Coordinates of C-alpha atoms in Angstrom, one line a residue:
M78 CA 16.7 -3.9 15.7
S79 CA 14.2 -1.4 14.4
A80 CA 13.6 -3.4 11.2
L81 CA 12.4 -6.4 13.3
G82 CA 9.1 -4.8 14.4
V83 CA 8.2 -3.1 11.1
V84 CA 9.3 -5.7 8.6
F85 CA 8.9 -9.0 10.3
G86 CA 5.9 -8.4 12.6
D87 CA 3.3 -10.0 10.2
I88 CA 5.3 -13.1 9.4
G89 CA 6.3 -13.4 13.0
T90 CA 2.7 -13.8 14.3
S91 CA 1.8 -16.6 11.9
P92 CA 2.8 -19.4 14.4
L93 CA -0.3 -18.4 16.4
Y94 CA -2.6 -20.1 13.9
A95 CA -0.7 -21.5 10.8
L96 CA 0.0 -25.1 12.0
R97 CA -3.2 -25.3 13.9
E98 CA -5.3 -24.7 10.8
C99 CA -3.6 -27.6 9.0
F100 CA -5.1 -30.1 11.5
H101 CA -8.4 -28.3 12.4
G102 CA -11.6 -27.6 10.5
P103 CA -13.7 -29.5 8.0
H104 CA -10.8 -30.4 5.7
A105 CA -8.2 -31.1 8.5
L106 CA -5.4 -33.6 8.1
P107 CA -5.2 -36.4 10.6
A108 CA -2.4 -35.5 13.1
T109 CA -0.3 -38.6 12.3
H110 CA 3.4 -38.9 12.5
E111 CA 3.8 -38.9 8.7
N112 CA 1.3 -36.1 8.2
V113 CA 3.1 -33.8 10.7
L114 CA 6.4 -34.4 9.0
G115 CA 4.8 -33.6 5.6
V116 CA 3.3 -30.4 6.8
L117 CA 6.5 -29.3 8.5
S118 CA 8.4 -30.1 5.3
L119 CA 6.0 -27.8 3.4
V120 CA 6.4 -25.1 6.0
T121 CA 10.2 -25.4 5.8
W122 CA 10.5 -25.2 2.1
A123 CA 7.9 -22.5 1.8
L124 CA 10.0 -20.3 4.0
I125 CA 13.1 -21.2 2.1
L126 CA 11.8 -20.9 -1.5
L127 CA 9.2 -18.2 -1.2
I128 CA 10.8 -15.9 1.4
S129 CA 14.5 -16.6 1.4
V130 CA 15.0 -17.2 -2.3
K131 CA 12.2 -15.3 -4.1
Y132 CA 11.9 -12.2 -1.9
L133 CA 15.3 -11.9 -0.1
V134 CA 17.5 -12.9 -3.0
F135 CA 15.6 -11.7 -6.0
I136 CA 12.6 -9.3 -5.4
L137 CA 14.5 -7.0 -3.0
R138 CA 16.8 -6.2 -5.9
A139 CA 13.9 -4.7 -7.9
D140 CA 13.9 -1.4 -6.0
N141 CA 12.7 1.9 -7.4
H142 CA 15.5 4.3 -6.3
G143 CA 15.5 2.4 -3.0
E144 CA 11.8 2.0 -2.5
G145 CA 9.9 -1.2 -2.7
G146 CA 6.3 -2.4 -3.0
I147 CA 3.9 -3.2 -5.8
L148 CA 3.2 0.4 -6.9
A149 CA 6.9 1.2 -6.8
M150 CA 7.6 -1.8 -9.1
A151 CA 4.7 -0.8 -11.4
A152 CA 6.1 2.8 -11.6
L153 CA 9.5 1.4 -12.4
L154 CA 8.0 -0.3 -15.4
L155 CA 6.0 2.7 -16.5
P156 CA 8.5 5.6 -16.8
S157 CA 6.8 7.4 -19.6
R158 CA 4.1 10.1 -19.0
G159 CA 2.7 9.6 -22.5
Q160 CA -0.2 7.4 -23.6
L161 CA 0.0 3.8 -22.5
S162 CA 0.2 0.9 -24.9
G163 CA -1.8 -2.3 -24.5
K164 CA 1.0 -3.9 -22.5
G165 CA 1.4 -0.7 -20.5
W166 CA -2.3 -0.9 -19.5
V167 CA -1.8 -4.6 -18.4
V168 CA 1.1 -3.6 -16.2
L169 CA -0.9 -0.6 -14.8
L170 CA -3.9 -2.8 -14.0
L171 CA -1.8 -5.5 -12.4
G172 CA -0.1 -2.9 -10.2
L173 CA -3.3 -1.2 -9.2
F174 CA -5.0 -4.6 -8.4
G175 CA -2.0 -5.6 -6.4
A176 CA -2.1 -2.4 -4.5
A177 CA -5.8 -2.8 -3.8
L178 CA -5.1 -6.3 -2.5
L179 CA -2.9 -4.7 0.2
Y180 CA -6.0 -3.0 1.6
G181 CA -7.7 -6.3 1.9
D182 CA -4.6 -7.6 3.7
G183 CA -4.6 -4.5 5.9
M184 CA -8.2 -5.3 6.9
I185 CA -7.7 -8.9 7.8
T186 CA -4.2 -8.9 9.4
P187 CA -5.1 -6.8 12.5
A188 CA -8.4 -8.8 12.9
I189 CA -6.9 -12.3 12.7
S190 CA -3.6 -11.5 14.5
V191 CA -5.2 -9.8 17.6
L192 CA -8.0 -12.3 17.7
S193 CA -5.7 -15.3 17.6
A194 CA -3.6 -13.8 20.4
V195 CA -6.6 -13.1 22.7
E196 CA -8.0 -16.6 22.0
G197 CA -5.1 -17.9 24.2
L198 CA -7.2 -16.8 27.2
K199 CA -9.4 -19.8 26.5
V200 CA -6.5 -22.1 27.2
A201 CA -5.6 -20.3 30.4
A202 CA -9.2 -20.2 31.6
P203 CA -12.0 -21.7 29.5
G204 CA -14.5 -19.6 31.4
L205 CA -13.1 -16.5 29.7
A206 CA -14.2 -17.6 26.2
P207 CA -17.2 -15.1 26.1
F208 CA -14.8 -12.2 26.7
V209 CA -12.5 -13.0 23.7
L210 CA -14.4 -10.9 21.2
P211 CA -15.0 -7.9 23.4
I212 CA -11.3 -7.8 24.5
T213 CA -10.3 -8.1 20.8
I214 CA -12.5 -5.2 19.8
V215 CA -11.2 -3.0 22.7
I216 CA -7.6 -3.7 21.6
L217 CA -8.4 -2.9 17.9
V218 CA -10.3 0.3 18.8
G219 CA -7.3 1.4 21.0
L220 CA -4.9 0.6 18.2
F221 CA -6.7 2.8 15.7
L222 CA -7.3 5.6 18.1
V223 CA -3.6 6.1 18.8
Q224 CA -2.8 6.4 15.1
S225 CA -3.4 10.1 15.0
R226 CA -0.6 10.6 17.6
G227 CA 2.0 9.0 15.3
T228 CA 4.2 6.0 15.8
A229 CA 7.5 7.7 16.3
A230 CA 7.6 7.3 20.0
V231 CA 5.9 3.9 20.2
G232 CA 8.0 2.7 17.2
R233 CA 11.2 2.7 19.4
L234 CA 9.6 -0.1 21.4
F235 CA 8.7 -2.2 18.3
G236 CA 12.2 -3.6 17.7
P237 CA 12.9 -4.7 21.3
V238 CA 9.4 -6.2 21.8
T239 CA 9.6 -8.1 18.5
F240 CA 13.1 -9.3 19.4
V241 CA 11.7 -10.7 22.6
W242 CA 8.9 -12.3 20.7
F243 CA 11.1 -14.1 18.3
A244 CA 13.4 -15.2 21.1
V245 CA 10.4 -16.6 23.0
L246 CA 9.2 -18.4 19.8
A247 CA 12.6 -20.2 19.7
L248 CA 12.6 -20.9 23.4
M249 CA 9.1 -22.3 23.2
G250 CA 10.0 -24.7 20.4
L251 CA 13.5 -25.8 21.6
P252 CA 12.4 -28.1 24.5
H253 CA 9.8 -29.9 22.3
L254 CA 12.4 -30.2 19.5
L255 CA 15.0 -31.7 21.8
R256 CA 12.5 -34.2 23.2
T257 CA 11.3 -35.3 19.7
P258 CA 14.3 -34.6 17.4
Q259 CA 12.9 -36.9 14.7
V260 CA 10.8 -34.0 13.4
L261 CA 14.0 -32.6 11.9
A262 CA 13.5 -35.3 9.2
A263 CA 11.0 -32.8 7.8
I264 CA 13.9 -31.0 6.1
N265 CA 13.7 -33.8 3.5
P266 CA 11.2 -32.6 0.8
L267 CA 10.2 -36.2 0.1
H268 CA 8.0 -36.0 3.2
A269 CA 6.0 -33.2 1.5
L270 CA 5.6 -35.5 -1.6
Q271 CA 4.5 -38.4 0.6
L272 CA 1.9 -36.1 2.2
F273 CA 0.2 -35.7 -1.1
Q274 CA 0.5 -39.4 -2.0
T275 CA -1.2 -40.4 1.3
N276 CA -3.9 -37.7 1.6
G277 CA -4.6 -36.5 -1.9
M278 CA -7.1 -33.6 -1.9
L279 CA -6.8 -33.1 1.9
A280 CA -3.1 -32.3 1.5
F281 CA -4.0 -29.7 -1.2
F282 CA -6.5 -28.1 1.2
A283 CA -3.7 -28.1 3.8
M284 CA -1.6 -26.0 1.4
G285 CA -3.9 -23.1 2.0
A286 CA -3.1 -23.3 5.8
V287 CA 0.6 -23.8 5.2
F288 CA 0.6 -20.6 3.1
L289 CA -0.2 -18.7 6.3
V290 CA 3.4 -19.0 7.4
V291 CA 4.6 -16.7 4.5
T292 CA 1.8 -14.1 4.5
G293 CA 4.2 -11.4 5.7
G294 CA 6.5 -11.9 2.7
E295 CA 5.2 -8.9 0.7
A296 CA 5.9 -6.7 3.7
L297 CA 9.6 -7.5 3.4
Y298 CA 9.5 -5.8 -0.1
A299 CA 7.1 -3.0 0.7
D300 CA 9.2 -1.8 3.7
M301 CA 12.5 -1.9 1.9
G302 CA 12.6 1.8 1.5
H303 CA 12.6 2.3 5.3
F304 CA 15.6 0.2 6.1
G305 CA 17.3 -1.0 2.9
P306 CA 17.8 -4.6 1.8
G307 CA 20.9 -5.2 3.9
P308 CA 19.3 -5.0 7.4
I309 CA 16.3 -7.0 6.1
R310 CA 18.4 -9.8 4.8
L311 CA 20.6 -9.8 8.0
G312 CA 17.6 -9.8 10.3
W313 CA 15.9 -12.7 8.3
F314 CA 18.9 -15.1 7.9
G315 CA 20.6 -14.2 11.2
F316 CA 17.6 -14.3 13.5
V317 CA 14.1 -14.5 12.3
L318 CA 14.4 -17.6 10.0
P319 CA 16.2 -19.7 12.7
A320 CA 13.7 -18.7 15.4
L321 CA 10.7 -19.5 13.1
F322 CA 12.3 -22.8 12.1
I323 CA 12.9 -23.9 15.7
H324 CA 9.4 -22.9 16.7
Y325 CA 7.6 -24.6 13.9
M326 CA 9.6 -27.8 14.5
G327 CA 8.9 -27.6 18.2
Q328 CA 5.2 -27.0 17.6
G329 CA 5.1 -30.0 15.2
A330 CA 6.9 -32.1 17.8
L331 CA 4.2 -31.2 20.3
I332 CA 1.4 -32.2 17.9
M333 CA 3.3 -35.4 17.1
S334 CA 3.7 -36.4 20.7
R335 CA 0.0 -36.0 21.6
P336 CA -2.4 -38.8 21.0
V337 CA -5.2 -36.2 20.4
M338 CA -4.6 -33.0 18.4
P339 CA -4.3 -30.0 20.8
E340 CA -7.0 -27.4 20.3
N341 CA -4.5 -24.6 20.4
P342 CA -1.0 -26.0 20.0
F343 CA 0.7 -22.6 20.2
F344 CA -0.4 -21.8 23.8
E345 CA -0.2 -25.5 24.9
M346 CA 3.6 -25.4 24.2
V347 CA 4.2 -23.6 27.5
P348 CA 3.3 -24.5 31.1
S349 CA -0.1 -23.3 32.4
W350 CA 1.5 -20.6 34.5
A351 CA 3.1 -19.0 31.4
V352 CA -0.1 -18.9 29.3
V353 CA -1.3 -15.5 30.5
P354 CA 2.1 -13.8 30.1
L355 CA 2.3 -15.4 26.7
V356 CA -1.1 -14.0 25.8
V357 CA 0.1 -10.5 26.8
L358 CA 3.3 -10.8 24.8
A359 CA 1.3 -12.2 21.8
A360 CA -1.1 -9.4 22.0
A361 CA 1.8 -6.9 21.9
A362 CA 3.3 -8.7 19.0
T363 CA 0.1 -8.7 17.0
V364 CA -0.5 -5.0 17.7
I365 CA 3.0 -4.3 16.3
A366 CA 2.3 -6.5 13.3
S367 CA -1.1 -4.7 12.8
Q368 CA 0.6 -1.3 13.2
A369 CA 3.0 -2.1 10.3
L370 CA 0.1 -3.0 8.0
I371 CA -1.8 0.2 9.0
S372 CA 1.2 2.3 8.4
G373 CA 1.7 0.5 5.1
A374 CA -1.9 1.4 4.1
F375 CA -1.2 5.1 4.8
S376 CA 2.0 5.0 2.8
L377 CA 0.3 3.2 -0.1
T378 CA -2.5 5.7 -0.2
M379 CA -0.1 8.6 -0.3
Q380 CA 1.7 6.9 -3.2
A381 CA -1.6 6.5 -5.0
I382 CA -2.5 10.1 -4.5
Q383 CA 0.8 11.3 -5.8
L384 CA 0.8 9.1 -8.8
G385 CA -2.8 10.2 -9.7
Y386 CA -4.7 7.1 -8.9
C387 CA -6.6 8.4 -5.8
P388 CA -8.3 11.7 -5.0
R389 CA -6.5 14.0 -2.6
M390 CA -7.1 13.2 1.1
A391 CA -6.1 14.9 4.4
I392 CA -2.6 13.7 5.2
R393 CA -1.0 14.6 8.5
H394 CA 2.7 14.2 9.2
T395 CA 3.1 12.9 12.7
S396 CA 6.9 13.4 13.1
A397 CA 9.1 16.3 12.1
Q398 CA 12.2 14.1 12.4
E399 CA 11.3 10.8 10.8
R400 CA 10.5 10.6 7.1
G401 CA 7.3 8.8 6.1
Q402 CA 5.5 9.1 9.5
I403 CA 2.0 10.0 8.2
Y404 CA -1.6 9.6 9.3
I405 CA -4.6 9.6 6.9
P406 CA -7.9 9.8 8.9
A407 CA -10.2 8.5 6.2
V408 CA -8.1 5.3 5.7
N409 CA -7.6 4.8 9.5
W410 CA -11.4 4.9 10.3
A411 CA -12.3 2.8 7.3
L412 CA -9.8 0.1 8.4
M413 CA -11.1 0.2 12.0
V414 CA -14.7 -0.3 10.9
A415 CA -13.6 -3.1 8.6
C416 CA -11.5 -4.9 11.2
I417 CA -14.2 -4.8 13.9
S418 CA -16.8 -6.0 11.3
L419 CA -14.6 -8.9 10.4
V420 CA -14.1 -9.9 14.0
L421 CA -17.9 -9.8 14.7
S422 CA -18.8 -11.5 11.4
F423 CA -16.3 -14.4 11.5
G424 CA -16.1 -14.8 15.3
S425 CA -12.8 -16.8 15.4
S426 CA -9.3 -16.7 13.9
S427 CA -9.9 -20.1 12.3
R428 CA -12.8 -18.8 10.3
L429 CA -10.9 -15.7 9.4
A430 CA -7.9 -17.8 8.2
A431 CA -10.1 -18.9 5.3
A432 CA -10.3 -15.3 4.1
Y433 CA -6.7 -14.5 4.7
G434 CA -4.5 -16.4 2.3
I435 CA -6.2 -15.6 -1.0
A436 CA -5.4 -11.9 -1.0
V437 CA -1.7 -12.5 -0.3
S438 CA -1.3 -15.4 -2.7
T439 CA -2.9 -13.3 -5.5
L440 CA -0.5 -10.5 -4.7
M441 CA 2.5 -12.8 -4.9
V442 CA 1.4 -14.0 -8.3
I443 CA 1.2 -10.4 -9.5
T444 CA 4.6 -9.6 -8.0
S445 CA 6.1 -12.5 -9.9
L446 CA 4.6 -11.4 -13.2
L447 CA 5.8 -7.8 -12.8
F448 CA 9.2 -9.0 -11.7
A449 CA 9.5 -11.0 -14.9
L450 CA 9.1 -7.7 -16.8
V451 CA 11.7 -6.1 -14.6
L452 CA 14.2 -8.9 -15.4
R453 CA 13.6 -8.5 -19.1
R454 CA 13.0 -4.8 -19.7
I455 CA 15.1 -3.2 -16.9
W456 CA 17.9 -5.7 -16.3
H457 CA 17.9 -7.1 -19.8
W458 CA 18.4 -10.7 -18.7
P459 CA 18.4 -13.4 -21.4
I460 CA 14.8 -14.6 -22.2
W461 CA 15.6 -18.2 -21.2
V462 CA 16.8 -17.1 -17.8
V463 CA 13.7 -14.9 -17.3
A464 CA 11.5 -17.8 -18.3
L465 CA 13.2 -20.2 -16.0
V466 CA 13.1 -17.9 -12.9
T467 CA 9.6 -16.8 -13.6
T468 CA 8.4 -20.4 -14.1
V469 CA 9.8 -21.5 -10.8
F470 CA 8.2 -18.6 -8.9
L471 CA 4.8 -19.0 -10.7
V472 CA 4.7 -22.7 -10.0
L473 CA 5.0 -22.0 -6.3
D474 CA 2.7 -19.0 -6.3
L475 CA 0.0 -20.6 -8.4
T476 CA 0.0 -23.7 -6.3
F477 CA -0.6 -21.8 -3.2
F478 CA -3.2 -19.6 -5.0
A479 CA -5.1 -22.6 -6.2
A480 CA -5.1 -24.1 -2.6
N481 CA -6.4 -20.8 -1.2
A482 CA -9.0 -20.5 -4.0
L483 CA -10.7 -23.6 -2.6
K484 CA -11.6 -21.4 0.4
F485 CA -13.3 -18.8 -1.8
L486 CA -16.8 -19.5 -0.5
Q487 CA -15.6 -19.7 3.2
G488 CA -14.6 -16.0 3.1
G489 CA -11.9 -15.9 0.4
W490 CA -14.2 -13.7 -1.7
L491 CA -14.0 -10.8 0.7
P492 CA -10.5 -9.5 0.1
L493 CA -10.9 -10.1 -3.7
L494 CA -14.1 -8.0 -3.6
V495 CA -12.3 -5.3 -1.6
A496 CA -9.5 -5.3 -4.2
L497 CA -11.9 -5.2 -7.1
A498 CA -13.6 -2.2 -5.6
G499 CA -10.3 -0.5 -5.0
L500 CA -9.2 -1.2 -8.6
I501 CA -12.4 0.3 -10.0
L502 CA -12.0 3.4 -7.9
M503 CA -8.3 3.9 -8.8
A504 CA -8.9 3.2 -12.5
T505 CA -11.9 5.5 -12.7
W506 CA -10.1 8.3 -11.0
K507 CA -7.0 8.0 -13.3
Q508 CA -9.0 7.7 -16.5
G509 CA -11.4 10.5 -15.5
R510 CA -8.5 12.9 -14.7
Q511 CA -6.8 12.0 -18.0
I512 CA -10.0 12.7 -20.0
L513 CA -10.4 16.0 -18.2
A514 CA -6.8 17.0 -18.7
S515 CA -6.9 16.1 -22.4
H516 CA -10.0 18.2 -22.9
L517 CA -8.5 21.2 -21.2
L518 CA -5.6 21.0 -23.7
V519 CA -8.0 21.3 -26.7
G520 CA -7.7 24.8 -28.0
A521 CA -5.4 25.8 -25.2
V522 CA -3.4 29.0 -25.8
P523 CA 0.3 29.0 -24.9
L524 CA 0.9 30.9 -21.7
K525 CA 3.6 33.2 -23.2
Q526 CA 1.2 34.2 -26.0
T527 CA -1.6 35.0 -23.5
L528 CA 0.7 37.2 -21.4
D529 CA 2.1 39.0 -24.5
D530 CA -1.4 39.7 -25.9
A531 CA -2.6 40.9 -22.5
V532 CA 0.3 43.4 -22.1
A533 CA 0.0 44.5 -25.7
Q534 CA -3.7 45.3 -25.2
G535 CA -2.8 47.5 -22.3
I536 CA -4.2 45.2 -19.6
R537 CA -4.3 47.1 -16.2
R538 CA -1.6 46.0 -13.8
V539 CA -2.4 45.9 -10.1
P540 CA 0.2 45.8 -7.3
G541 CA 1.0 42.5 -5.5
T542 CA 2.0 38.9 -6.4
A543 CA -0.4 36.3 -7.8
A544 CA 0.4 32.6 -8.0
F545 CA -1.6 30.5 -10.5
L546 CA -1.5 26.7 -10.0
Y547 CA -2.0 24.6 -13.1
S548 CA -1.0 21.1 -14.2
N549 CA 0.1 22.1 -17.7
P550 CA 3.3 24.3 -17.4
R551 CA 3.0 25.5 -21.1
G552 CA -0.7 26.2 -21.3
T553 CA -2.7 29.1 -20.0
P554 CA -4.3 28.3 -16.6
P555 CA -8.1 28.5 -16.8
A556 CA -8.0 30.6 -13.6
L557 CA -5.8 33.2 -15.4
R558 CA -8.1 33.2 -18.5
R559 CA -11.2 33.8 -16.3
N560 CA -9.4 36.4 -14.3
L561 CA -8.4 38.3 -17.4
D562 CA -12.0 38.0 -18.8
F563 CA -13.9 38.9 -15.6
N564 CA -11.5 41.3 -13.7
Q565 CA -9.4 42.5 -16.7
V566 CA -6.3 42.9 -14.5
L567 CA -2.9 41.3 -14.3
H568 CA -0.8 41.5 -11.1
E569 CA 2.6 43.2 -11.3
R570 CA 4.2 39.9 -10.5
S571 CA 2.7 36.6 -11.4
L572 CA 4.0 33.1 -10.8
F573 CA 2.6 30.2 -12.8
I574 CA 3.3 27.1 -10.7
T575 CA 3.1 23.5 -11.8
I576 CA 3.6 20.7 -9.3
Q577 CA 4.7 17.4 -11.0
T578 CA 5.1 14.0 -9.5
A579 CA 8.0 11.9 -10.7
E580 CA 8.0 8.1 -11.2
T581 CA 10.8 8.0 -8.5
P582 CA 10.1 7.9 -4.8
R583 CA 12.0 11.2 -4.1
V584 CA 13.4 14.1 -6.0
S585 CA 16.8 15.6 -5.0
D586 CA 16.8 19.3 -3.9
G587 CA 19.0 20.1 -7.0
D588 CA 16.4 18.8 -9.4
R589 CA 13.3 19.9 -7.5
L590 CA 12.8 23.4 -8.9
V591 CA 12.8 25.0 -12.4
V592 CA 12.2 28.8 -12.7
E593 CA 11.8 30.5 -16.1
D594 CA 11.5 34.2 -16.7
L595 CA 8.5 34.9 -19.1
G596 CA 9.0 38.7 -19.0
H597 CA 6.4 41.3 -17.9
G598 CA 7.2 40.4 -14.2
C599 CA 5.9 36.8 -14.8
H600 CA 7.7 33.5 -14.1
R601 CA 7.0 29.9 -14.9
V602 CA 7.8 27.6 -11.9
I603 CA 7.9 23.8 -12.1
I604 CA 8.2 22.0 -8.8
G605 CA 9.0 18.2 -8.8
Y606 CA 8.2 15.8 -6.0
G607 CA 8.6 12.0 -5.7
F608 CA 5.6 9.7 -5.2
M609 CA 6.7 9.2 -1.6
E610 CA 6.8 13.0 -0.9
Q611 CA 3.9 15.3 -0.1
P612 CA 4.0 18.7 -1.8
D613 CA 4.4 21.7 0.6
L614 CA 4.2 24.9 -1.5
P615 CA 4.8 27.4 1.4
A616 CA 7.9 25.6 2.4
I617 CA 9.5 25.9 -1.0
L618 CA 8.6 29.6 -1.6
P619 CA 12.0 30.9 -0.2
S620 CA 13.8 28.7 -2.8
I621 CA 11.6 30.2 -5.5
A622 CA 12.3 33.7 -4.3
E623 CA 16.0 33.1 -4.6
R624 CA 15.6 32.3 -8.3
L625 CA 13.4 35.3 -9.3
A626 CA 14.8 38.0 -11.4
S627 CA 12.4 40.6 -10.1
G628 CA 13.5 40.9 -6.5
P629 CA 12.5 39.6 -3.1
L630 CA 9.2 37.8 -2.5
D631 CA 6.8 38.5 0.4
A632 CA 5.2 35.1 0.9
S633 CA 2.5 36.6 3.3
R634 CA 1.1 38.8 0.5
I635 CA 0.7 36.3 -2.3
S636 CA -2.7 35.7 -3.7
Y637 CA -3.2 32.1 -5.0
F638 CA -5.5 31.5 -7.9
L639 CA -6.7 27.9 -8.5
G640 CA -8.9 26.2 -11.0
R641 CA -11.6 23.8 -9.9
E642 CA -13.8 21.6 -12.1
L643 CA -17.2 20.2 -11.2
I644 CA -18.4 17.3 -13.3
R645 CA -22.0 16.3 -14.0
A646 CA -22.5 12.8 -15.6
T647 CA -24.7 12.3 -18.7
E648 CA -25.3 9.3 -20.9
G649 CA -23.4 8.8 -24.1
A650 CA -20.0 7.6 -25.3
G651 CA -16.9 7.6 -23.0
M652 CA -16.9 6.0 -19.6
A653 CA -20.0 4.1 -18.5
L654 CA -22.6 6.4 -16.9
W655 CA -22.1 4.8 -13.5
R656 CA -18.3 5.4 -13.7
E657 CA -18.9 9.0 -14.7
K658 CA -21.2 9.4 -11.6
L659 CA -18.5 7.7 -9.5
F660 CA -15.9 10.1 -10.8
S661 CA -18.1 13.1 -10.2
L662 CA -18.7 11.9 -6.6
M663 CA -14.9 11.4 -6.1
M664 CA -14.1 14.8 -7.4
H665 CA -16.8 16.3 -5.1
N666 CA -15.3 14.6 -2.0
A667 CA -11.6 15.1 -2.9
R668 CA -9.7 17.4 -0.5
P669 CA -9.4 20.9 -2.0
A670 CA -6.1 21.6 -3.7
A671 CA -5.5 24.7 -1.5
S672 CA -5.7 22.6 1.7
Y673 CA -3.7 19.7 0.2
F674 CA -0.8 22.0 -0.9
G675 CA -0.8 23.8 2.5
L676 CA -1.9 27.2 1.1
P677 CA -3.2 29.8 3.6
P678 CA -7.0 29.8 3.0
E679 CA -7.4 33.6 3.4
R680 CA -5.1 34.1 0.4
V681 CA -6.8 31.6 -2.0
V682 CA -9.2 32.4 -4.9
E683 CA -10.8 29.5 -6.7
I684 CA -12.2 30.0 -10.2
G685 CA -13.9 26.9 -11.5
A686 CA -15.9 25.4 -14.3
T687 CA -18.9 23.0 -14.3
W688 CA -18.8 20.4 -17.0
T689 CA -21.4 17.9 -18.2
S690 CA -19.7 14.6 -19.2
S691 CA -21.0 15.1 -22.7
R692 CA -18.9 18.2 -23.0
L693 CA -16.0 16.6 -21.2
L694 CA -16.0 13.6 -23.5
G695 CA -16.6 15.6 -26.7
R696 CA -20.3 14.6 -27.1
P697 CA -23.2 16.8 -28.4
G698 CA -25.5 18.6 -26.0
S699 CA -22.8 20.1 -23.9
K700 CA -23.1 22.9 -21.4
W701 CA -20.4 24.9 -19.8
S702 CA -20.4 27.6 -17.1
A703 CA -17.7 29.3 -15.0
A704 CA -17.9 31.0 -11.7
A705 CA -15.7 32.1 -8.8
L706 CA -16.2 29.4 -6.2

């Protein structure tokens, strides 16, 4: 039941606008008997081939230790922490662009879903038309305002409400289907072929609208980690697919039975007295669908942070009981502004539909390409089987992509622009951090050697415990080197902590912690987290204390020493100057490591370095300075 609201919310709201868009607008098909059968045939086989076969049968098997989604699949294909090959970079860029496309989807889905539901008021009372946009904006503002409180409590209502929604969809379509049973002939795919023979290019334009019925398909894969493939398949084949099939056939029967194409066939399927209750239910269903996309954007952002493709941001856990309930303020407010801007700019769900399909169709193409690599590299299927399966999927995906690309100038450019911006940000952050890390390794002294030399030189030992955080577990942390140079002391007990992110969603408790005794009261500590987990250093300190050879650990008296780098861009080789400036800006606005790892601020000492990019990238004219920040 709980999977219904989260997994199927997006695909379940498509009946609000999908069929309508086939027979409305500048490239609308004439609503003839044959054309309705052709469109219904396309809808039926899109649900069967793209959702039932591609995603439910094949893609859900490509899990990364139980987790799904485009970044999880890309991480599955990039297990090595070493340098990427040319093919590796292609996989990485495809994964990043696909992830960025989900942000475009997250912007448009709440806007088009809520707007299409509220537009039902114009059917109930045409005089309410001027209030459609204000009501939509109020609902969207309320939706984003409650995100900070978490969805644990409200989430318990998602399943029952969505169950009622799909049941109502089936009940709406059944009477019309029984009155016009000849629409069932649409199961024959020959009607889809006839649609193209009769209408030519108009039928190809209609493919872009037909694609709207499957726009929630990627959510089935992305949300697999929350429920597992079993409940998703059971919910789809046992309830959701039959309800959608009955509804689409019933909506098609209504269109077929009317001499004039209804302005809003969804709401005209019910008696006038039921329109307002249906608007309320549709608004609830679209809010649930939007909630799933917003939560997905939060989850995707945390994955990107953990995998090193996004700067650290403030992440709040909104539930102590349910895993994965998080809230990211920066993402939430950005999505709210974007959704409201889209509603005001486009003004109707029909105009927004032009911008909707291209992001999802592009993402489906990327998923098919990465899945082909999974079939070959991970599952080791014969090459001819991989070619056959991939060809079938790509023919479907590219056909829908081409149909949606025709709407590029009508708004389809928007999600692609958002995705391109996201790709640039993630790639710049990843490359900049790699360059910085590689430079810090140049001339780095092994940690054990630094400690042995300091003790041999009679360095003064001071009471207490110091913890140094550094990304390289074998090298000497810059904060330690600066502390030895400036203060010329070493604490009686020192912990050198490295937090590593695995290419798996989660790390078991038994594999999370490695503690090594370095002598002189010093220990190397390596803590592993999965890309779906947020590091919490204070929470794991008791486990560290149990492994120490030097006795109990008083967590309240630990001093944390962190390094911090400030980058100043200069012209020359390396990344383009504008990307260096962008990287510097991103570093400046990243959440401090102390806050991100949950360290008590009164116990934190930051010792940093300021680098010009000429120094960072190995160019002449470099400058370097260090200071306690």
